[in-house]
Amino acid sequence: MSVIPVAAALSGTDELIQEAEKSLMYVVTRPGNVMVAGKGSYIWDADGRKFLDCIQGWAVNALGHCPPVLTRALIKQAKQLINGSPSLYNEPMIQLAKLLTDHSCLDKVFFANSGAEANEGAVKLARKYGALRRAGAHEIITTWHSFHGRTLSMMSASGKQPWDNLFEPKVPGFIRVPFNDLNAVRNAITPKTCAIMLEPVQGEGGVHVAGKAYMQGLRKLCDETGVLLILDEIQTGIGRTGTLFAYEQYGVEPDIMTLGKGIGGGFPLSALMAKDEVCVFEQGDQGGTFCGQPLAMVAGLAVVGEVIAKNISGRAKSRGRYLVRRLKALGEQFGFTEVRGKGLLVAVELPQEKGPEIVQECFDQGLLINAPGPTTLRFMPALNISNAQVDEMMDILSAALRKVL
Ligand SMILES: Cc1ncc(COP(=O)(O)O)c(C=O)c1O
């Protein structure tokens, strides 16, 4: 049997796209480009087209594409030990756990591979805590327009209305209430409630920021009732909102926190973190084949280490301010009804339902941005984007707005 390498068997983008349509399971409509390289804030397709990437793998590539610190760490570790076993220690696993616990208010960490998986772990931990400490309480209050992942229970937890009748029956035990509404949470708490779970900034829901009084009120409510506060910092963590973790800006500490996306800078990695008193898992309660795998651990060490050492969170804060200033100026010209966000997780509200059209026009002009809703544009560039690159983004966006609006 002769083996034909795929790259040699397929020539050119058209042929690749034809093969993709034939052999990849359909889940999303993708543009007819095949991406082959990335560096910092830019990504290139197979035909040599260059894009300024302000999506960055959906707020994943915290340091941009292929940051040398991450590439070096992966190459070095790949030559040493790619995979030990989840039931054996490895050195970077211990170092990364120390780094994360030293720099956060949480005491322990469990490593996983995706955000949804970390959130599943958070729900399991809260339910076990409820079983042991709160007379079997198992319900978790979540918020409308939240996004916690695509596993069945995370789809059940998320407040995404289009999912309401999808893949029924849903996993029971999630009670959804309006976001930023403390009374709604207060009224929803019963003896069956073990936790409230929310994002400090709802990312996929369109960049809606939790208010400070709301977050502090939630903490107080949790303290009074014994309910756990779970913060899903999968999108907001690792510098994205201008501090290493978004909770730092609220003056509250969560009992459980999940991290994903930016923590591996593009390498699949997530983490479930908790306070000591909440760590009630027993032997066999939680695990996973790739959990704590050395390659992912060195990726986390490289990215989180760099974010801390170079104060990338502070840079994200100042770049975020610059981006918001530029967007507000653009908004005066094009009638944006709102510019909102924290750090480098920013959105604008358009005067017309033209979000997807503007995203397409930007794409055609070499800029990747996202429209989480028909009237919303979202920006989540690399945390080390430069002011000059923000200016470049504004030039393309403004040309696209002029054409579409
Ligand atoms: C806040 C939040 N939680 C969870 C997830 C799910 O993460 P993953 O896609 O890695 O499972 C996402 C992804 O967008 C997210 O933004």
mmCIF file of C-alpha atoms in Angstrom, residues 5-354:
data_model
loop_
_atom_site.group_PDB
_atom_site.id
_atom_site.type_symbol
_atom_site.label_atom_id
_atom_site.label_comp_id
_atom_site.label_asym_id
_atom_site.label_seq_id
_atom_site.Cartn_x
_atom_site.Cartn_y
_atom_site.Cartn_z
ATOM 1 C CA PRO A 5 0.936 12.647 2.010
ATOM 2 C CA VAL A 6 -2.166 14.876 2.012
ATOM 3 C CA ALA A 7 -0.167 18.037 1.310
ATOM 4 C CA ALA A 8 1.281 16.460 -1.820
ATOM 5 C CA ALA A 9 -2.072 15.042 -2.932
ATOM 6 C CA LEU A 10 -3.854 18.395 -2.715
ATOM 7 C CA SER A 11 -2.673 21.448 -4.568
ATOM 8 C CA GLY A 12 -4.032 24.944 -4.141
ATOM 9 C CA THR A 13 -6.756 26.462 -2.005
ATOM 10 C CA ASP A 14 -9.698 25.447 -4.223
ATOM 11 C CA GLU A 15 -8.784 21.797 -4.000
ATOM 12 C CA LEU A 16 -8.265 22.030 -0.239
ATOM 13 C CA ILE A 17 -11.682 23.641 0.249
ATOM 14 C CA GLN A 18 -13.332 20.970 -1.913
ATOM 15 C CA GLU A 19 -11.707 18.302 0.225
ATOM 16 C CA ALA A 20 -12.765 20.130 3.404
ATOM 17 C CA GLU A 21 -16.390 20.182 2.273
ATOM 18 C CA LYS A 22 -16.212 16.503 1.455
ATOM 19 C CA SER A 23 -14.521 15.203 4.573
ATOM 20 C CA LEU A 24 -14.969 17.648 7.458
ATOM 21 C CA MET A 25 -18.193 17.347 9.457
ATOM 22 C CA TYR A 26 -20.235 20.506 8.983
ATOM 23 C CA VAL A 27 -20.583 22.598 12.137
ATOM 24 C CA VAL A 28 -19.922 26.120 10.920
ATOM 25 C CA THR A 29 -19.600 28.063 7.666
ATOM 26 C CA ARG A 30 -15.992 29.079 7.199
ATOM 27 C CA PRO A 31 -14.554 31.500 4.631
ATOM 28 C CA GLY A 32 -12.790 29.916 1.663
ATOM 29 C CA ASN A 33 -9.300 30.552 3.002
ATOM 30 C CA VAL A 34 -6.843 28.093 4.497
ATOM 31 C CA MET A 35 -4.678 29.578 7.224
ATOM 32 C CA VAL A 36 -1.025 28.571 7.180
ATOM 33 C CA ALA A 37 1.013 30.926 9.353
ATOM 34 C CA GLY A 38 0.772 33.458 12.142
ATOM 35 C CA LYS A 39 3.065 35.950 13.838
ATOM 36 C CA GLY A 40 2.004 38.324 16.602
ATOM 37 C CA SER A 41 -1.124 40.159 15.523
ATOM 38 C CA TYR A 42 -1.091 38.825 11.948
ATOM 39 C CA ILE A 43 -2.215 35.614 10.267
ATOM 40 C CA TRP A 44 -1.609 34.526 6.646
ATOM 41 C CA ASP A 45 -3.593 32.248 4.346
ATOM 42 C CA ALA A 46 -2.240 29.739 1.836
ATOM 43 C CA ASP A 47 -2.419 32.337 -0.952
ATOM 44 C CA GLY A 48 -0.241 34.755 0.999
ATOM 45 C CA ARG A 49 -3.053 37.089 2.109
ATOM 46 C CA LYS A 50 -2.267 38.812 5.396
ATOM 47 C CA PHE A 51 -4.933 39.608 8.006
ATOM 48 C CA LEU A 52 -4.744 41.752 11.124
ATOM 49 C CA ASP A 53 -6.208 39.289 13.610
ATOM 50 C CA CYS A 54 -8.391 40.876 16.276
ATOM 51 C CA ILE A 55 -10.171 37.625 17.084
ATOM 52 C CA GLN A 56 -7.006 35.671 17.986
ATOM 53 C CA GLY A 57 -8.616 32.248 18.119
ATOM 54 C CA TRP A 58 -11.560 33.694 20.096
ATOM 55 C CA ALA A 59 -9.543 35.534 22.774
ATOM 56 C CA VAL A 60 -7.136 32.613 23.055
ATOM 57 C CA ASN A 61 -3.759 33.760 21.713
ATOM 58 C CA ALA A 62 -3.016 36.085 24.613
ATOM 59 C CA LEU A 63 0.485 36.855 23.289
ATOM 60 C CA GLY A 64 -0.499 36.761 19.622
ATOM 61 C CA HIS A 65 0.384 34.070 17.092
ATOM 62 C CA CYS A 66 3.419 31.871 17.729
ATOM 63 C CA PRO A 67 5.021 33.963 20.485
ATOM 64 C CA PRO A 68 8.694 32.881 20.698
ATOM 65 C CA VAL A 69 8.422 32.226 24.457
ATOM 66 C CA LEU A 70 5.667 29.650 23.829
ATOM 67 C CA THR A 71 7.219 28.090 20.728
ATOM 68 C CA ARG A 72 10.550 27.650 22.534
ATOM 69 C CA ALA A 73 8.918 26.069 25.581
ATOM 70 C CA LEU A 74 6.902 23.624 23.456
ATOM 71 C CA ILE A 75 9.896 22.574 21.351
ATOM 72 C CA LYS A 76 12.068 22.024 24.419
ATOM 73 C CA GLN A 77 9.429 19.990 26.245
ATOM 74 C CA ALA A 78 8.515 18.006 23.105
ATOM 75 C CA LYS A 79 12.077 16.674 23.074
ATOM 76 C CA GLN A 80 11.930 15.746 26.756
ATOM 77 C CA LEU A 81 8.520 14.323 27.738
ATOM 78 C CA ILE A 82 5.319 14.868 25.758
ATOM 79 C CA ASN A 83 2.984 12.780 27.842
ATOM 80 C CA GLY A 84 3.575 11.129 31.190
ATOM 81 C CA SER A 85 0.286 10.061 32.701
ATOM 82 C CA PRO A 86 -2.479 11.871 34.551
ATOM 83 C CA SER A 87 -1.754 9.578 37.474
ATOM 84 C CA LEU A 88 1.933 10.588 37.616
ATOM 85 C CA TYR A 89 3.400 13.934 38.632
ATOM 86 C CA ASN A 90 5.494 15.945 36.199
ATOM 87 C CA GLU A 91 7.595 18.980 37.068
ATOM 88 C CA PRO A 92 5.888 21.668 34.940
ATOM 89 C CA MET A 93 2.506 20.548 36.365
ATOM 90 C CA ILE A 94 3.687 21.372 39.871
ATOM 91 C CA GLN A 95 5.353 24.627 38.765
ATOM 92 C CA LEU A 96 2.230 25.857 36.959
ATOM 93 C CA ALA A 97 -0.004 24.969 39.919
ATOM 94 C CA LYS A 98 2.343 26.979 42.151
ATOM 95 C CA LEU A 99 2.400 29.945 39.756
ATOM 96 C CA LEU A 100 -1.404 30.095 39.562
ATOM 97 C CA THR A 101 -2.034 29.630 43.276
ATOM 98 C CA ASP A 102 0.739 32.132 44.195
ATOM 99 C CA HIS A 103 -0.834 34.785 41.949
ATOM 100 C CA SER A 104 -4.515 34.259 42.756
ATOM 101 C CA CYS A 105 -6.768 33.988 45.802
ATOM 102 C CA LEU A 106 -7.382 30.295 45.093
ATOM 103 C CA ASP A 107 -5.480 27.499 46.833
ATOM 104 C CA LYS A 108 -5.668 24.466 44.564
ATOM 105 C CA VAL A 109 -5.828 23.749 40.853
ATOM 106 C CA PHE A 110 -7.004 20.898 38.626
ATOM 107 C CA PHE A 111 -5.831 21.068 35.002
ATOM 108 C CA ALA A 112 -8.074 20.182 32.066
ATOM 109 C CA ASN A 113 -8.097 20.715 28.303
ATOM 110 C CA SER A 114 -10.986 23.017 27.404
ATOM 111 C CA GLY A 115 -13.080 25.677 29.060
ATOM 112 C CA ALA A 116 -16.201 23.531 29.046
ATOM 113 C CA GLU A 117 -14.303 20.730 30.769
ATOM 114 C CA ALA A 118 -13.042 23.080 33.494
ATOM 115 C CA ASN A 119 -16.609 24.325 34.017
ATOM 116 C CA GLU A 120 -17.902 20.741 34.204
ATOM 117 C CA GLY A 121 -15.356 20.230 36.977
ATOM 118 C CA ALA A 122 -16.567 23.379 38.746
ATOM 119 C CA VAL A 123 -20.159 22.134 38.653
ATOM 120 C CA LYS A 124 -19.115 18.696 39.928
ATOM 121 C CA LEU A 125 -17.103 20.274 42.752
ATOM 122 C CA ALA A 126 -20.004 22.548 43.752
ATOM 123 C CA ARG A 127 -22.477 19.641 43.658
ATOM 124 C CA LYS A 128 -20.196 17.470 45.763
ATOM 125 C CA TYR A 129 -19.800 20.372 48.211
ATOM 126 C CA GLY A 130 -23.599 20.717 48.277
ATOM 127 C CA ALA A 131 -23.994 16.994 48.877
ATOM 128 C CA LEU A 132 -21.540 17.011 51.762
ATOM 129 C CA ARG A 133 -22.013 20.428 53.346
ATOM 130 C CA ARG A 134 -25.449 21.713 52.306
ATOM 131 C CA ALA A 135 -27.755 18.755 52.790
ATOM 132 C CA GLY A 136 -27.754 17.651 49.175
ATOM 133 C CA ALA A 137 -28.093 21.098 47.557
ATOM 134 C CA HIS A 138 -27.281 20.676 43.865
ATOM 135 C CA GLU A 139 -28.839 23.518 41.873
ATOM 136 C CA ILE A 140 -26.662 26.152 40.262
ATOM 137 C CA ILE A 141 -27.916 29.617 39.405
ATOM 138 C CA THR A 142 -26.563 30.978 36.111
ATOM 139 C CA THR A 143 -27.412 34.060 34.056
ATOM 140 C CA TRP A 144 -29.194 34.792 30.805
ATOM 141 C CA HIS A 145 -26.865 35.383 27.826
ATOM 142 C CA SER A 146 -24.049 33.596 29.630
ATOM 143 C CA PHE A 147 -21.794 31.157 27.770
ATOM 144 C CA HIS A 148 -20.101 28.328 29.610
ATOM 145 C CA GLY A 149 -19.272 25.863 26.826
ATOM 146 C CA ARG A 150 -20.712 23.247 24.521
ATOM 147 C CA THR A 151 -20.874 20.020 26.499
ATOM 148 C CA LEU A 152 -24.448 19.010 27.282
ATOM 149 C CA SER A 153 -24.388 20.280 30.849
ATOM 150 C CA MET A 154 -22.631 23.521 29.887
ATOM 151 C CA MET A 155 -25.249 24.086 27.184
ATOM 152 C CA SER A 156 -27.822 23.534 29.936
ATOM 153 C CA ALA A 157 -26.004 25.998 32.198
ATOM 154 C CA SER A 158 -25.542 28.684 29.515
ATOM 155 C CA GLY A 159 -28.185 31.357 29.020
ATOM 156 C CA LYS A 160 -28.155 31.212 25.238
ATOM 157 C CA GLN A 161 -31.764 31.246 24.073
ATOM 158 C CA PRO A 162 -31.205 29.622 20.627
ATOM 159 C CA TRP A 163 -29.990 26.526 22.497
ATOM 160 C CA ASP A 164 -33.164 26.190 24.526
ATOM 161 C CA ASN A 165 -34.727 23.446 22.396
ATOM 162 C CA LEU A 166 -31.507 21.910 21.134
ATOM 163 C CA PHE A 167 -30.326 18.426 22.109
ATOM 164 C CA GLU A 168 -33.170 17.872 24.532
ATOM 165 C CA PRO A 169 -33.450 16.761 27.236
ATOM 166 C CA LYS A 170 -31.098 19.177 28.938
ATOM 167 C CA VAL A 171 -29.144 18.409 32.092
ATOM 168 C CA PRO A 172 -31.360 19.491 35.003
ATOM 169 C CA GLY A 173 -30.304 21.611 37.956
ATOM 170 C CA PHE A 174 -29.507 24.971 36.319
ATOM 171 C CA ILE A 175 -31.691 27.975 37.198
ATOM 172 C CA ARG A 176 -31.191 30.970 34.942
ATOM 173 C CA VAL A 177 -31.782 34.566 36.010
ATOM 174 C CA PRO A 178 -31.157 37.985 34.386
ATOM 175 C CA PHE A 179 -27.550 39.233 34.498
ATOM 176 C CA ASN A 180 -26.658 42.184 36.737
ATOM 177 C CA ASP A 181 -29.864 41.666 38.761
ATOM 178 C CA LEU A 182 -29.047 40.922 42.391
ATOM 179 C CA ASN A 183 -32.669 40.578 43.471
ATOM 180 C CA ALA A 184 -33.251 37.923 40.826
ATOM 181 C CA VAL A 185 -30.439 35.861 42.369
ATOM 182 C CA ARG A 186 -31.704 36.505 45.894
ATOM 183 C CA ASN A 187 -35.181 35.297 44.899
ATOM 184 C CA ALA A 188 -33.825 32.249 43.089
ATOM 185 C CA ILE A 189 -31.790 30.916 46.047
ATOM 186 C CA THR A 190 -33.486 27.985 47.810
ATOM 187 C CA PRO A 191 -32.208 25.244 50.135
ATOM 188 C CA LYS A 192 -31.454 23.307 46.921
ATOM 189 C CA THR A 193 -28.952 25.941 45.670
ATOM 190 C CA CYS A 194 -25.277 25.031 45.948
ATOM 191 C CA ALA A 195 -23.703 27.745 43.769
ATOM 192 C CA ILE A 196 -24.058 30.741 41.504
ATOM 193 C CA MET A 197 -21.911 30.730 38.382
ATOM 194 C CA LEU A 198 -21.239 33.718 36.136
ATOM 195 C CA GLU A 199 -18.714 35.452 33.895
ATOM 196 C CA PRO A 200 -17.379 38.805 35.190
ATOM 197 C CA VAL A 201 -17.796 39.998 31.607
ATOM 198 C CA GLN A 202 -20.195 38.019 29.426
ATOM 199 C CA GLY A 203 -18.000 37.531 26.357
ATOM 200 C CA GLU A 204 -19.964 35.470 23.850
ATOM 201 C CA GLY A 205 -23.165 37.140 25.063
ATOM 202 C CA GLY A 206 -21.884 40.439 23.607
ATOM 203 C CA VAL A 207 -19.402 41.888 26.145
ATOM 204 C CA HIS A 208 -21.684 42.785 29.049
ATOM 205 C CA VAL A 209 -19.769 43.810 32.156
ATOM 206 C CA ALA A 210 -20.930 42.766 35.641
ATOM 207 C CA GLY A 211 -21.384 45.851 37.810
ATOM 208 C CA LYS A 212 -19.219 46.265 40.901
ATOM 209 C CA ALA A 213 -22.175 46.557 43.304
ATOM 210 C CA TYR A 214 -23.741 43.459 41.712
ATOM 211 C CA MET A 215 -20.592 41.372 42.121
ATOM 212 C CA GLN A 216 -20.054 42.572 45.687
ATOM 213 C CA GLY A 217 -23.730 41.915 46.421
ATOM 214 C CA LEU A 218 -23.357 38.370 45.072
ATOM 215 C CA ARG A 219 -20.378 37.750 47.343
ATOM 216 C CA LYS A 220 -22.339 39.012 50.356
ATOM 217 C CA LEU A 221 -25.362 36.899 49.413
ATOM 218 C CA CYS A 222 -23.159 33.834 49.048
ATOM 219 C CA ASP A 223 -21.561 34.490 52.451
ATOM 220 C CA GLU A 224 -24.967 34.880 54.092
ATOM 221 C CA THR A 225 -26.475 31.758 52.537
ATOM 222 C CA GLY A 226 -23.465 29.441 52.261
ATOM 223 C CA VAL A 227 -23.884 29.261 48.472
ATOM 224 C CA LEU A 228 -20.611 29.096 46.487
ATOM 225 C CA LEU A 229 -19.539 31.820 44.063
ATOM 226 C CA ILE A 230 -18.117 30.362 40.837
ATOM 227 C CA LEU A 231 -16.480 32.795 38.422
ATOM 228 C CA ASP A 232 -16.022 31.588 34.864
ATOM 229 C CA GLU A 233 -12.881 33.545 33.913
ATOM 230 C CA ILE A 234 -12.243 31.463 30.829
ATOM 231 C CA GLN A 235 -12.466 34.540 28.608
ATOM 232 C CA THR A 236 -11.685 37.261 31.167
ATOM 233 C CA GLY A 237 -8.695 35.622 32.893
ATOM 234 C CA ILE A 238 -4.947 35.895 32.169
ATOM 235 C CA GLY A 239 -4.788 39.639 31.637
ATOM 236 C CA ARG A 240 -7.627 40.052 29.140
ATOM 237 C CA THR A 241 -9.550 42.638 31.181
ATOM 238 C CA GLY A 242 -6.527 44.608 32.427
ATOM 239 C CA THR A 243 -5.701 42.615 35.577
ATOM 240 C CA LEU A 244 -4.461 39.026 35.753
ATOM 241 C CA PHE A 245 -7.993 37.970 36.801
ATOM 242 C CA ALA A 246 -11.110 40.109 36.425
ATOM 243 C CA TYR A 247 -12.273 39.401 40.001
ATOM 244 C CA GLU A 248 -9.388 41.620 41.246
ATOM 245 C CA GLN A 249 -11.262 44.668 39.925
ATOM 246 C CA TYR A 250 -14.340 43.928 42.031
ATOM 247 C CA GLY A 251 -12.795 43.581 45.483
ATOM 248 C CA VAL A 252 -14.330 40.111 45.847
ATOM 249 C CA GLU A 253 -12.872 36.619 45.841
ATOM 250 C CA PRO A 254 -14.608 33.646 44.217
ATOM 251 C CA ASP A 255 -14.776 30.234 45.911
ATOM 252 C CA ILE A 256 -14.188 28.538 42.562
ATOM 253 C CA MET A 257 -12.721 29.977 39.356
ATOM 254 C CA THR A 258 -12.246 28.466 35.919
ATOM 255 C CA LEU A 259 -9.605 29.468 33.383
ATOM 256 C CA GLY A 260 -9.157 28.501 29.738
ATOM 257 C CA LYS A 261 -8.493 30.213 26.416
ATOM 258 C CA GLY A 262 -5.593 32.630 27.160
ATOM 259 C CA ILE A 263 -3.938 30.381 29.735
ATOM 260 C CA GLY A 264 -2.300 28.207 27.064
ATOM 261 C CA GLY A 265 -1.825 31.039 24.556
ATOM 262 C CA GLY A 266 -3.216 28.765 21.808
ATOM 263 C CA PHE A 267 -2.284 25.392 23.253
ATOM 264 C CA PRO A 268 -5.336 23.503 24.640
ATOM 265 C CA LEU A 269 -5.312 24.018 28.398
ATOM 266 C CA SER A 270 -7.800 24.959 31.082
ATOM 267 C CA ALA A 271 -7.869 25.026 34.853
ATOM 268 C CA LEU A 272 -10.341 24.621 37.678
ATOM 269 C CA MET A 273 -9.244 26.502 40.797
ATOM 270 C CA ALA A 274 -10.797 26.527 44.263
ATOM 271 C CA LYS A 275 -10.323 27.626 47.847
ATOM 272 C CA ASP A 276 -9.033 24.927 50.183
ATOM 273 C CA GLU A 277 -12.318 24.570 52.068
ATOM 274 C CA VAL A 278 -14.181 23.817 48.831
ATOM 275 C CA CYS A 279 -11.777 21.114 47.621
ATOM 276 C CA VAL A 280 -13.947 18.115 48.468
ATOM 277 C CA PHE A 281 -13.122 15.775 45.582
ATOM 278 C CA GLU A 282 -12.154 12.276 46.656
ATOM 279 C CA GLN A 283 -10.096 9.663 44.836
ATOM 280 C CA GLY A 284 -11.643 9.004 41.425
ATOM 281 C CA ASP A 285 -14.142 11.897 41.431
ATOM 282 C CA GLN A 286 -12.342 13.880 38.759
ATOM 283 C CA GLY A 287 -9.701 13.201 36.120
ATOM 284 C CA GLY A 288 -9.028 12.916 32.391
ATOM 285 C CA THR A 289 -6.488 11.287 30.093
ATOM 286 C CA PHE A 290 -4.700 14.502 29.120
ATOM 287 C CA CYS A 291 -5.122 16.430 32.382
ATOM 288 C CA GLY A 292 -1.810 17.955 33.514
ATOM 289 C CA GLN A 293 -0.006 16.735 30.390
ATOM 290 C CA PRO A 294 3.571 18.215 30.316
ATOM 291 C CA LEU A 295 3.310 19.920 26.915
ATOM 292 C CA ALA A 296 0.211 21.842 28.039
ATOM 293 C CA MET A 297 1.862 22.613 31.373
ATOM 294 C CA VAL A 298 4.920 24.252 29.796
ATOM 295 C CA ALA A 299 2.598 26.220 27.499
ATOM 296 C CA GLY A 300 0.771 27.545 30.560
ATOM 297 C CA LEU A 301 4.030 28.289 32.356
ATOM 298 C CA ALA A 302 5.407 30.181 29.354
ATOM 299 C CA VAL A 303 2.269 32.255 28.761
ATOM 300 C CA VAL A 304 1.231 33.002 32.336
ATOM 301 C CA GLY A 305 4.895 33.581 33.289
ATOM 302 C CA GLU A 306 5.292 36.114 30.461
ATOM 303 C CA VAL A 307 1.998 37.865 31.254
ATOM 304 C CA ILE A 308 3.106 38.304 34.874
ATOM 305 C CA ALA A 309 6.780 39.133 34.229
ATOM 306 C CA LYS A 310 6.063 41.727 31.528
ATOM 307 C CA ASN A 311 2.886 43.102 33.129
ATOM 308 C CA ILE A 312 0.958 42.292 29.966
ATOM 309 C CA SER A 313 -2.283 42.821 31.941
ATOM 310 C CA GLY A 314 -1.287 46.466 32.497
ATOM 311 C CA ARG A 315 -0.504 46.817 28.803
ATOM 312 C CA ALA A 316 -3.890 45.306 27.940
ATOM 313 C CA LYS A 317 -5.501 47.905 30.173
ATOM 314 C CA SER A 318 -3.776 50.865 28.512
ATOM 315 C CA ARG A 319 -4.213 49.440 24.980
ATOM 316 C CA GLY A 320 -7.856 48.798 25.852
ATOM 317 C CA ARG A 321 -8.268 52.444 26.864
ATOM 318 C CA TYR A 322 -6.710 53.543 23.579
ATOM 319 C CA LEU A 323 -8.952 51.177 21.597
ATOM 320 C CA VAL A 324 -12.061 52.457 23.390
ATOM 321 C CA ARG A 325 -11.010 56.068 22.761
ATOM 322 C CA ARG A 326 -10.556 55.388 19.056
ATOM 323 C CA LEU A 327 -13.848 53.458 18.858
ATOM 324 C CA LYS A 328 -15.725 56.272 20.603
ATOM 325 C CA ALA A 329 -14.377 58.754 18.061
ATOM 326 C CA LEU A 330 -15.421 56.418 15.241
ATOM 327 C CA GLY A 331 -18.766 55.960 16.968
ATOM 328 C CA GLU A 332 -19.488 59.692 16.764
ATOM 329 C CA GLN A 333 -19.046 59.503 13.024
ATOM 330 C CA PHE A 334 -21.053 56.300 12.491
ATOM 331 C CA GLY A 335 -23.637 56.539 15.267
ATOM 332 C CA PHE A 336 -22.558 53.705 17.605
ATOM 333 C CA THR A 337 -25.016 53.611 20.472
ATOM 334 C CA GLU A 338 -22.495 52.173 22.930
ATOM 335 C CA VAL A 339 -18.820 51.300 23.329
ATOM 336 C CA ARG A 340 -18.264 48.953 26.280
ATOM 337 C CA GLY A 341 -15.878 46.428 27.766
ATOM 338 C CA LYS A 342 -12.909 45.937 30.041
ATOM 339 C CA GLY A 343 -9.254 45.899 28.995
ATOM 340 C CA LEU A 344 -8.988 44.254 25.584
ATOM 341 C CA LEU A 345 -12.438 42.669 25.589
ATOM 342 C CA VAL A 346 -14.409 45.409 23.892
ATOM 343 C CA ALA A 347 -17.636 45.722 21.894
ATOM 344 C CA VAL A 348 -19.581 48.399 20.080
ATOM 345 C CA GLU A 349 -23.309 48.601 19.499
ATOM 346 C CA LEU A 350 -24.214 49.561 15.923
ATOM 347 C CA PRO A 351 -27.132 51.749 14.871
ATOM 348 C CA GLN A 352 -28.267 49.085 12.358
ATOM 349 C CA GLU A 353 -28.360 45.275 12.207
ATOM 350 C CA LYS A 354 -25.284 45.160 9.992
#
